[in-house]
Coordinates of C-alpha atoms and ligand atoms in Angstrom, one line a residue:
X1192 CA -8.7 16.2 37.3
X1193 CA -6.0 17.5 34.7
X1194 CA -3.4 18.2 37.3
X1195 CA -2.6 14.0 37.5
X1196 CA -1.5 14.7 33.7
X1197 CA 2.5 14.1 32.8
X1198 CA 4.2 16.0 30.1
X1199 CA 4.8 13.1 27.4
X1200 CA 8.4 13.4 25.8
X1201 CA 8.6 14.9 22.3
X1202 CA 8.2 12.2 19.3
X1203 CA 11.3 11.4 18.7
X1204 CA 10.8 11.6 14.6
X1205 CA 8.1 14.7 14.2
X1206 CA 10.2 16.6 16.9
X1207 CA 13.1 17.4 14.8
X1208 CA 10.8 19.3 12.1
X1209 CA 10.3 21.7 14.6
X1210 CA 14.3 22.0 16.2
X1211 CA 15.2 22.2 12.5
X1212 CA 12.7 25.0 11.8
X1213 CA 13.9 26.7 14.4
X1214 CA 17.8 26.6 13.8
X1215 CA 19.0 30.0 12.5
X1216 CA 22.3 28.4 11.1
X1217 CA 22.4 28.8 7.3
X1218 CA 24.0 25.3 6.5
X1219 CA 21.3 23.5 8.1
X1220 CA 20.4 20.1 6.6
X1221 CA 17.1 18.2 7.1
X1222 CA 17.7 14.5 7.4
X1223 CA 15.0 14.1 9.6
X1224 CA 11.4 13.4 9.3
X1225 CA 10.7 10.7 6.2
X1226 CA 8.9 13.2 3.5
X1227 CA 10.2 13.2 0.0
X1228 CA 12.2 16.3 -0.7
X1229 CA 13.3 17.7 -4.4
X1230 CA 16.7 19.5 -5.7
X1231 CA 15.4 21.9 -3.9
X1232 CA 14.7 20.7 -0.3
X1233 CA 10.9 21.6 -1.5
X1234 CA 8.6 19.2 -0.5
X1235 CA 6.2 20.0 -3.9
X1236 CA 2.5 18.6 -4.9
X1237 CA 2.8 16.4 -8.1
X1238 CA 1.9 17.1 -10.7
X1239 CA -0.9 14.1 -11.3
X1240 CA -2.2 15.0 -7.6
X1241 CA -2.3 18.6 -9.1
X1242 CA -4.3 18.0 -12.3
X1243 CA -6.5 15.5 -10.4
X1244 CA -7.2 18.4 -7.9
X1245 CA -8.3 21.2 -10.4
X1246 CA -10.4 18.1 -12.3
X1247 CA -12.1 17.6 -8.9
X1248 CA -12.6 21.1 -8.1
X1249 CA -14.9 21.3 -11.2
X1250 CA -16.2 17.6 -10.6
X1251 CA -16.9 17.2 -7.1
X1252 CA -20.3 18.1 -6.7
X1253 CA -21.1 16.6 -3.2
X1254 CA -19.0 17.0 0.4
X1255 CA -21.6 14.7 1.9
X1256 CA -20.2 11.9 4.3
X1257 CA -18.9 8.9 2.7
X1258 CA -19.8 5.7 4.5
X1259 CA -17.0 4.2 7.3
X1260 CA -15.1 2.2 4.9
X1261 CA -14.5 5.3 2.4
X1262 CA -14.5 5.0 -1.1
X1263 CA -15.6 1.8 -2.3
X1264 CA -13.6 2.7 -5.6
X1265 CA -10.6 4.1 -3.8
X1266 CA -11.0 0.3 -1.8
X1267 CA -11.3 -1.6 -5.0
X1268 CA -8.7 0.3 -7.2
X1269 CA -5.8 0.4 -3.7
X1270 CA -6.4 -3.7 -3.3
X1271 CA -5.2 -4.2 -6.7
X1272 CA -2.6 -1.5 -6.8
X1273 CA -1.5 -3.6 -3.5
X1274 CA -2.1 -7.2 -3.9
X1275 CA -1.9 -6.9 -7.9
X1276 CA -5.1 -7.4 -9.9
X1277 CA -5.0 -10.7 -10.6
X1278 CA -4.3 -11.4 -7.2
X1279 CA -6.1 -15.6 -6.4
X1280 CA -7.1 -13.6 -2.6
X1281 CA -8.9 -11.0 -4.9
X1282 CA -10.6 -13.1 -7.4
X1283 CA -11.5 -15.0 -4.6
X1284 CA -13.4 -11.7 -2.6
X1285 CA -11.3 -12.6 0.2
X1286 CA -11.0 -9.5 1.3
X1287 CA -12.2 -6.9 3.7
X1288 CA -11.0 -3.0 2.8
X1289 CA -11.1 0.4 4.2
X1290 CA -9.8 3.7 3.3
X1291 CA -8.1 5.0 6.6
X1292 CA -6.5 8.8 7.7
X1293 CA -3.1 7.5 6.5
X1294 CA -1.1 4.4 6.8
X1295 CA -1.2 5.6 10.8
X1296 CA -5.0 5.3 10.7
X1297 CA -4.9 1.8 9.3
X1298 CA -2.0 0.1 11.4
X1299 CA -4.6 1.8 14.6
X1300 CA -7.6 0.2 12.9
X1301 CA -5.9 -3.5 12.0
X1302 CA -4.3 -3.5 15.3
X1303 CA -8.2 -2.7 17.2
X1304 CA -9.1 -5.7 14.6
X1305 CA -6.8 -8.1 15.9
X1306 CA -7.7 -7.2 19.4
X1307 CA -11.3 -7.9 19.2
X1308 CA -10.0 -10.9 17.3
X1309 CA -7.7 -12.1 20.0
X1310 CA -7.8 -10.0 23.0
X1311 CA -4.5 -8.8 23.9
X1312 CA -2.3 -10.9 21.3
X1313 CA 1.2 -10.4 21.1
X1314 CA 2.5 -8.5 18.1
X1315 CA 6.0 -9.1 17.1
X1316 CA 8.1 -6.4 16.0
X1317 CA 11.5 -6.2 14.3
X1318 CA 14.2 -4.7 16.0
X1319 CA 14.4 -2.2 14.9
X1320 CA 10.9 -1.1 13.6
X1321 CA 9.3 2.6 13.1
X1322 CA 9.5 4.2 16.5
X1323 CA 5.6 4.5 15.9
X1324 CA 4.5 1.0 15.7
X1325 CA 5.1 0.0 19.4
X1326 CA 2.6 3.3 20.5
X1327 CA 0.0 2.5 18.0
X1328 CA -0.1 -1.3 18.6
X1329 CA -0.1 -0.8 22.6
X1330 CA -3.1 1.7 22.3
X1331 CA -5.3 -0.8 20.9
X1332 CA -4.9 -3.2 23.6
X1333 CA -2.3 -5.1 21.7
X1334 CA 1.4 -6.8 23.5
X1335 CA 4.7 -6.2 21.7
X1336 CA 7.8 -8.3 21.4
X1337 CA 10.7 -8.1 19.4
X1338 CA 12.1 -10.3 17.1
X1339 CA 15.8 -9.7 16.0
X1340 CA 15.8 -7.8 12.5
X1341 CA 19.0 -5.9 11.4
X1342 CA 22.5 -6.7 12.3
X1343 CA 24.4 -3.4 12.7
X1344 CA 27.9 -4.9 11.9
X1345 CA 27.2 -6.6 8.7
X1346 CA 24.5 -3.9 7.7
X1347 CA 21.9 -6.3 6.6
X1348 CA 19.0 -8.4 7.9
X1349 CA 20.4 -11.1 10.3
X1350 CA 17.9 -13.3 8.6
X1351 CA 19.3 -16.3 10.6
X1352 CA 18.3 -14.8 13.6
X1353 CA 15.0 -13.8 12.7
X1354 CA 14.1 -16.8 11.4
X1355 CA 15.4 -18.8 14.8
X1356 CA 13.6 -16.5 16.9
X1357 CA 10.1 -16.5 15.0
X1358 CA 10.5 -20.2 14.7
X1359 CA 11.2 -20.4 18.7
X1360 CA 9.5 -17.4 20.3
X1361 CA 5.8 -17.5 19.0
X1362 CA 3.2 -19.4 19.7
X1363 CA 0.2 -19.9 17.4
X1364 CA -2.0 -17.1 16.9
X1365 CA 1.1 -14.5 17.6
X1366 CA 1.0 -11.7 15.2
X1367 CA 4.3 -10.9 13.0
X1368 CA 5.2 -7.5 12.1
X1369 CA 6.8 -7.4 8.4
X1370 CA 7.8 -4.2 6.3
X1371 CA 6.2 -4.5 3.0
X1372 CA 9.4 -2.7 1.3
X1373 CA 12.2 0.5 2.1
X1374 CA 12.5 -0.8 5.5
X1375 CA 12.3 2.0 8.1
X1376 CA 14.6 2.8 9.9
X1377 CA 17.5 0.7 8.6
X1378 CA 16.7 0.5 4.4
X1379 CA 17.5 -3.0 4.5
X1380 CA 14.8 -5.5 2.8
X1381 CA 14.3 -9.1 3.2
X1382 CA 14.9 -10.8 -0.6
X1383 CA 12.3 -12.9 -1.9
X1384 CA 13.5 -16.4 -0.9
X1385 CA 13.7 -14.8 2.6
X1386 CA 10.1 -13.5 1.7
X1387 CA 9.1 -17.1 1.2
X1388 CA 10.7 -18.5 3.9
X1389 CA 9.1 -16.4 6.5
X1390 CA 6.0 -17.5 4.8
X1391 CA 6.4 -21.3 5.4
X1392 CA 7.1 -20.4 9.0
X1393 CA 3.9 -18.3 9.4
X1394 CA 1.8 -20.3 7.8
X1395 CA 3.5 -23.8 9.9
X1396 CA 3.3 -22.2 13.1
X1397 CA 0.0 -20.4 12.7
X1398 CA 0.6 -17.2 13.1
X1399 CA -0.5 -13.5 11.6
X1400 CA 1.4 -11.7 9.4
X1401 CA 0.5 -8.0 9.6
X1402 CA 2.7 -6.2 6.2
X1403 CA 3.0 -2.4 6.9
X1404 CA 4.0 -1.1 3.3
X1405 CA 4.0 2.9 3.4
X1406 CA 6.9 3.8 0.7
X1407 CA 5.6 1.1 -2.1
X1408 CA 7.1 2.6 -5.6
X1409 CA 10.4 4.2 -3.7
X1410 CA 12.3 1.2 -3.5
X1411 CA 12.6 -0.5 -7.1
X1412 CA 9.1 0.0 -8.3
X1413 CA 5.1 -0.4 -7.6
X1414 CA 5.2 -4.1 -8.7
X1415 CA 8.5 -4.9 -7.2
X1416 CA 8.1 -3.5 -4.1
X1417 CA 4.9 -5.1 -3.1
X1418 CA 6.2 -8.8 -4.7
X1419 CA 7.0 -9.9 -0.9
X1420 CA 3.3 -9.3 0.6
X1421 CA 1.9 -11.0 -2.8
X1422 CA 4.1 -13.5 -2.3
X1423 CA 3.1 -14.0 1.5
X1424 CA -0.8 -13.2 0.3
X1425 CA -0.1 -16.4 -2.0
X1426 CA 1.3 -18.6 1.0
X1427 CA -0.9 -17.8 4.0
X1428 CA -4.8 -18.5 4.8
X1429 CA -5.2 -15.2 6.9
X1430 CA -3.1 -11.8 6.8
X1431 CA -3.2 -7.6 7.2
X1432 CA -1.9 -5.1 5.7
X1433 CA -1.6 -1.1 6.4
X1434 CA -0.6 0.7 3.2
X1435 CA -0.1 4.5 2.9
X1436 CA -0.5 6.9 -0.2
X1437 CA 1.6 9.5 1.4
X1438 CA 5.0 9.0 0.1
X1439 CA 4.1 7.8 -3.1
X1440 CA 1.1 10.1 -3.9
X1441 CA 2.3 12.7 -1.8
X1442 CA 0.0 13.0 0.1
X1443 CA 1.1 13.7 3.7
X1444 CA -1.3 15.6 5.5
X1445 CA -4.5 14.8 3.7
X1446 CA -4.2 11.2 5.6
X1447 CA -4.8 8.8 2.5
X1448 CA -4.3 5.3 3.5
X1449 CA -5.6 1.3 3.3
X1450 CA -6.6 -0.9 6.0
X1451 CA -6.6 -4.5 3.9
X1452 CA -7.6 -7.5 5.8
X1453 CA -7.4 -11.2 4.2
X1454 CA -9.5 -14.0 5.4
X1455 CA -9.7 -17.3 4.4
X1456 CA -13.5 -17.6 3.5
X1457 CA -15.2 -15.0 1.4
X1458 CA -18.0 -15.4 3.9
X1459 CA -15.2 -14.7 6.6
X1460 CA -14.3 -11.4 4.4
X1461 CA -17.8 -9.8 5.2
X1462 CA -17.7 -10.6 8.6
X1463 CA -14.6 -9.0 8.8
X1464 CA -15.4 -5.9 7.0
X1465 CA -18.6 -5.6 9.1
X1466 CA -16.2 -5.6 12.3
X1467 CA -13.5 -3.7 11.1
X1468 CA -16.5 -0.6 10.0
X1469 CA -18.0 -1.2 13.4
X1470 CA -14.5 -0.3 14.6
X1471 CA -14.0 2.8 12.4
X1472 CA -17.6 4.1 13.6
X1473 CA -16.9 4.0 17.1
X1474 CA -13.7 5.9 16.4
X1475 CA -13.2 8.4 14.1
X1476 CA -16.3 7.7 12.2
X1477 CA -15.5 7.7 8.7
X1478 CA -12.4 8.7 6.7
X1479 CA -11.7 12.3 5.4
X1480 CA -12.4 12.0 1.4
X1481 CA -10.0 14.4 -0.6
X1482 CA -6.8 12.2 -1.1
X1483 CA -8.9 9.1 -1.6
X1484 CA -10.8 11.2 -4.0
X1485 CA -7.2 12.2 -5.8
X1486 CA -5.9 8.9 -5.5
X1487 CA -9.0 7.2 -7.7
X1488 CA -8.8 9.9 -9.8
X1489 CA -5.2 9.2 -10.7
X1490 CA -5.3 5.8 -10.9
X1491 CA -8.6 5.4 -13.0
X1492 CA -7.6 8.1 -16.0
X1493 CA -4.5 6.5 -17.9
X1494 CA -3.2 9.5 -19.0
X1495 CA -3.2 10.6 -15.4
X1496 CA -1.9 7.3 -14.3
X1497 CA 1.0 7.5 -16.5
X1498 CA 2.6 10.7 -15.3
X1499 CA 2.2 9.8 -11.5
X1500 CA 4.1 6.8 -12.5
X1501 CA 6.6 9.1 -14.4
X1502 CA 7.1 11.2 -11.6
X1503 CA 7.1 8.5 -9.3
X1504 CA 10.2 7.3 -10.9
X1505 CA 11.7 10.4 -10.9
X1506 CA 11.6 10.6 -7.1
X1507 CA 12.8 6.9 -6.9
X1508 CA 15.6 7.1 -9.1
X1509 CA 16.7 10.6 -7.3
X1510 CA 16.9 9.0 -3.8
X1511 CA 19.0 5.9 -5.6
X1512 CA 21.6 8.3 -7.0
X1513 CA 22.3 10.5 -3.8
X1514 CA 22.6 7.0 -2.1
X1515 CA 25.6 6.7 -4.0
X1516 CA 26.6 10.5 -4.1
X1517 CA 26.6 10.2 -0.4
X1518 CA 28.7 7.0 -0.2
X1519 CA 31.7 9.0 -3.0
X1520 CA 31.4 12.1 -1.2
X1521 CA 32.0 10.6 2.1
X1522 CA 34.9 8.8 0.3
X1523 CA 36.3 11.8 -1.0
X1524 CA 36.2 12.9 2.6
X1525 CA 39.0 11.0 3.2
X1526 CA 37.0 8.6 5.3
X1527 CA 38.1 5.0 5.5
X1528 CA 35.2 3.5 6.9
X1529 CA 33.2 1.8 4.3
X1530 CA 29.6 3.5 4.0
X1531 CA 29.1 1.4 1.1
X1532 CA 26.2 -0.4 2.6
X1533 CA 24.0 2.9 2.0
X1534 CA 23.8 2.2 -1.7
X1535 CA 22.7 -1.6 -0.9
X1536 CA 19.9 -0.3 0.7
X1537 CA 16.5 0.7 -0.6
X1538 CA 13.4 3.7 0.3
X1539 CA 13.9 6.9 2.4
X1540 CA 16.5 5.6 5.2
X1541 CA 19.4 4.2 6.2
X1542 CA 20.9 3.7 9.7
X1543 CA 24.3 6.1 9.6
X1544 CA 25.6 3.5 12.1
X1545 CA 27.0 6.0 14.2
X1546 CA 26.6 6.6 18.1
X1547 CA 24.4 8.8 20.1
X1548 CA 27.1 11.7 21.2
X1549 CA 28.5 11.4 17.2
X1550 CA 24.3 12.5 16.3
X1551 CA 24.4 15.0 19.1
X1552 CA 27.4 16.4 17.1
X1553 CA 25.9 16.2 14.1
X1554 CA 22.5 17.9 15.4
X1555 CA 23.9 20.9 17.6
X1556 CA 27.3 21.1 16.1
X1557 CA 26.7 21.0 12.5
X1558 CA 22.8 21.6 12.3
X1559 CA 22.3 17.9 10.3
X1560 CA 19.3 16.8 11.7
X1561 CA 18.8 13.0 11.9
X1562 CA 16.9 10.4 13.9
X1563 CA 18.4 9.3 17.9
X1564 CA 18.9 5.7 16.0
X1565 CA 21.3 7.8 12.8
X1566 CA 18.6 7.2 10.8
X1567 CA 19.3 9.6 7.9
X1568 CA 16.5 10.7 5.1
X1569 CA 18.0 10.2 1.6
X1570 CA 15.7 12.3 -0.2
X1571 CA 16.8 15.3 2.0
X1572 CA 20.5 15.1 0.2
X1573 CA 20.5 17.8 -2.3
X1574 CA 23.9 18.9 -4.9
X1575 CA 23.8 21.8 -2.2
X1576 CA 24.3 20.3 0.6
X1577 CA 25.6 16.8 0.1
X1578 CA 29.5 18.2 0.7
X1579 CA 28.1 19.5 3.4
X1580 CA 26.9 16.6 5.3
X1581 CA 29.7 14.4 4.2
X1582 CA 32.2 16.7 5.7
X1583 CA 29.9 16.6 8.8
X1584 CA 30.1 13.2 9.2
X1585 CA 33.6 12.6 9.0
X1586 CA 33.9 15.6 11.4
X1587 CA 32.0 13.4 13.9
X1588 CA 33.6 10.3 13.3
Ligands
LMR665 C1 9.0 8.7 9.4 O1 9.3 7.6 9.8 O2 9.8 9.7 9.4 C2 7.6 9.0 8.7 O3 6.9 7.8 8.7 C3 6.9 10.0 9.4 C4 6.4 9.7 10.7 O4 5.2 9.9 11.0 O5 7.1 9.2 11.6

């Protein structure tokens, strides 16, 4: 039977971890794969996620399973840390939530939602989107489009376009694919006003807006980064969002995550959650507990509460200011075109905005390992390299 089976190309984002582990070259830079990275190209355990770990390991006093929605606390304490806690959709129990394996796990589970909601619906993604999205939403049963997102010459959302082609493309019930915040790959946001105007469309034309927010506290801040979904939450009857504690948190590889659906009706909010556990059973069963189990230890002890946000800060405010180290030191490179864009931008990324043979240069000939697209990872800048990569780049150019 297995010799029908196709080698499956490499993913294009997780691939370059492993060319870039195996690179012998000395000068080698990781732009790659979006994990936070510190001064020293050290991807470290905070120091909140630490403490809450040796608390747990004296704590913990169970590893029985925990039910297919996760942590009831971890659900509670992620809705508000989302939506905010006075949020009308929460006081309203409007709501259906799951803890997930990772922001992955819940864009598979909202997306298996939607399908038993509406069989087949088209999802509409930006161009561009996370190379990801388009796999996960096909696998559930799910039909993609694209609606135009980023204009590469003017190095911002072509909100004009967007707006015409949501406004003339989609038909009711269509679902729209938004970026809660630090758009991937291009770092470029929609403001509020745009926020609310994509709103009025939604909610006019009936559709579904589904907010993927996986880097909430990298851009300007927890509150400010999520004020676009609240804002839509606020304007729309019906809605989902994926949200992801590994960039924020950490976490990575212990798969912490939130499936969030809004409903109209509360009574529509336990139907819902009843689906959406029905879905998780006949998958992957439950959800693995540690990170949760960090997570709602973090964000229920104050003291502890107060350093992730300090450190939080730290890494947000470190990805800002090599932003505009890169755009000077490409500058000082003697480079006339303007990079300036990069320090408008917000999160991990940022399109490079140069061609396919320029990143093959920049891969094979100078070991600076980006996305296909020139995405480029901020936080993998460093005082050491920095020089390095700008002199790289305006090689290439
Ligand atoms: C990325 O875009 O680099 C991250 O979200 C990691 C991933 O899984 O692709």
């Amino acid at each position: 039977m297995f010799e029908s089976l196709r080698a499956v190309p490499a993913d294009p984002i997780l691939h370059l971890s492993v060319l870039y582990r195996q690179d012998t070259n000395p000068k080698k830079v990781d732009l790659g794969v979006g994990v936070y990275k510190d001064e020293t190209g050290h991807t470290a355990i905070m120091e909140a996620v630490s403490r809450a770990e040796e608390r747990l390991l004296v704590e913990e006093d169970t590893k029985a399973y925990v039910g297919m929605a996760g942590s009831k606390r971890f659900c509670d304490l992620l809705a508000q840390v989302t939506l905010g806690a006075d949020h009308k959709v929460l006081a309203g129990k409007r709501v259906a939530v799951a803890q997930t394996p990772g922001g992955s796990g819940a864009l598979r589970v909202l997306a298996e939602f939607i399908n038993v909601a509406k069989p087949g619906a088209t999802v509409w993604v930006g161009n561009p989107t996370w190379a990801n999205h388009i796999p996960v939403m096909q696998s559930a049963g799910l039909t993609i489009k694209q609606y135009p997102y980023y204009n590469s010459r003017t190095r911002t959302v072509d909100f004009e376009a967007m707006l015409a082609s949501l406004e003339t493309d989609t038909k009711a019930g269509d679902v729209v694919l938004l970026h809660g915040c630090c758009h991937n790959p291009s770092g470029a946001d929609l403001n509020l006003e745009q926020w609310q105007a994509t709103a009025d469309l939604i909610k006019a034309k009936g559709l579904l807006p589904y907010v993927d927010i996986a880097y909430q506290g990298l851009g300007e801040g927890m509150d400010e980064d999520a004020a676009g979904l609240r804002l839509m939450a606020n304007s729309v009857p019906e809605m989902v969002i994926a949200s992801s504690c590994s960039k924020n948190f950490g976490l990575y590889r212990e798969r912490t995550g939130t499936a969030i659906i809004i409903t109209s009706t509360s009574i529509n909010a336990s139907l819902a959650q009843s689906q959406m556990n029905s879905l998780i059973r006949a998958n992957y069963s439950m959800p693995p507990s540690h990170g949760a189990l960090v997570v709602e230890t973090i964000l229920a002890d104050p003291k502890l509460k107060q350093m992730w946000r300090d450190e939080l800060k730290i890494m947000r405010k470190r990805i800002t200011d090599l932003r505009s180290q890169l755009v000077d030191a490409i500058k000082a490179e003697g480079v006339e075109q303007d990079f300036s864009f990069i320090e408008r931008q917000r999160g991990m990324f940022s399109f490079l905005g140069v061609n396919a043979e320029q990143v093959d240069k920049l891969v094979n000939e100078h070991s600076v390992y980006l996305v296909g697209s020139s995405r480029i990872n901020l936080a993998g800048l460093n005082q050491h390299n920095i020089a390095y990569v700008a002199k790289s780049i305006a090689a290439v150019l």
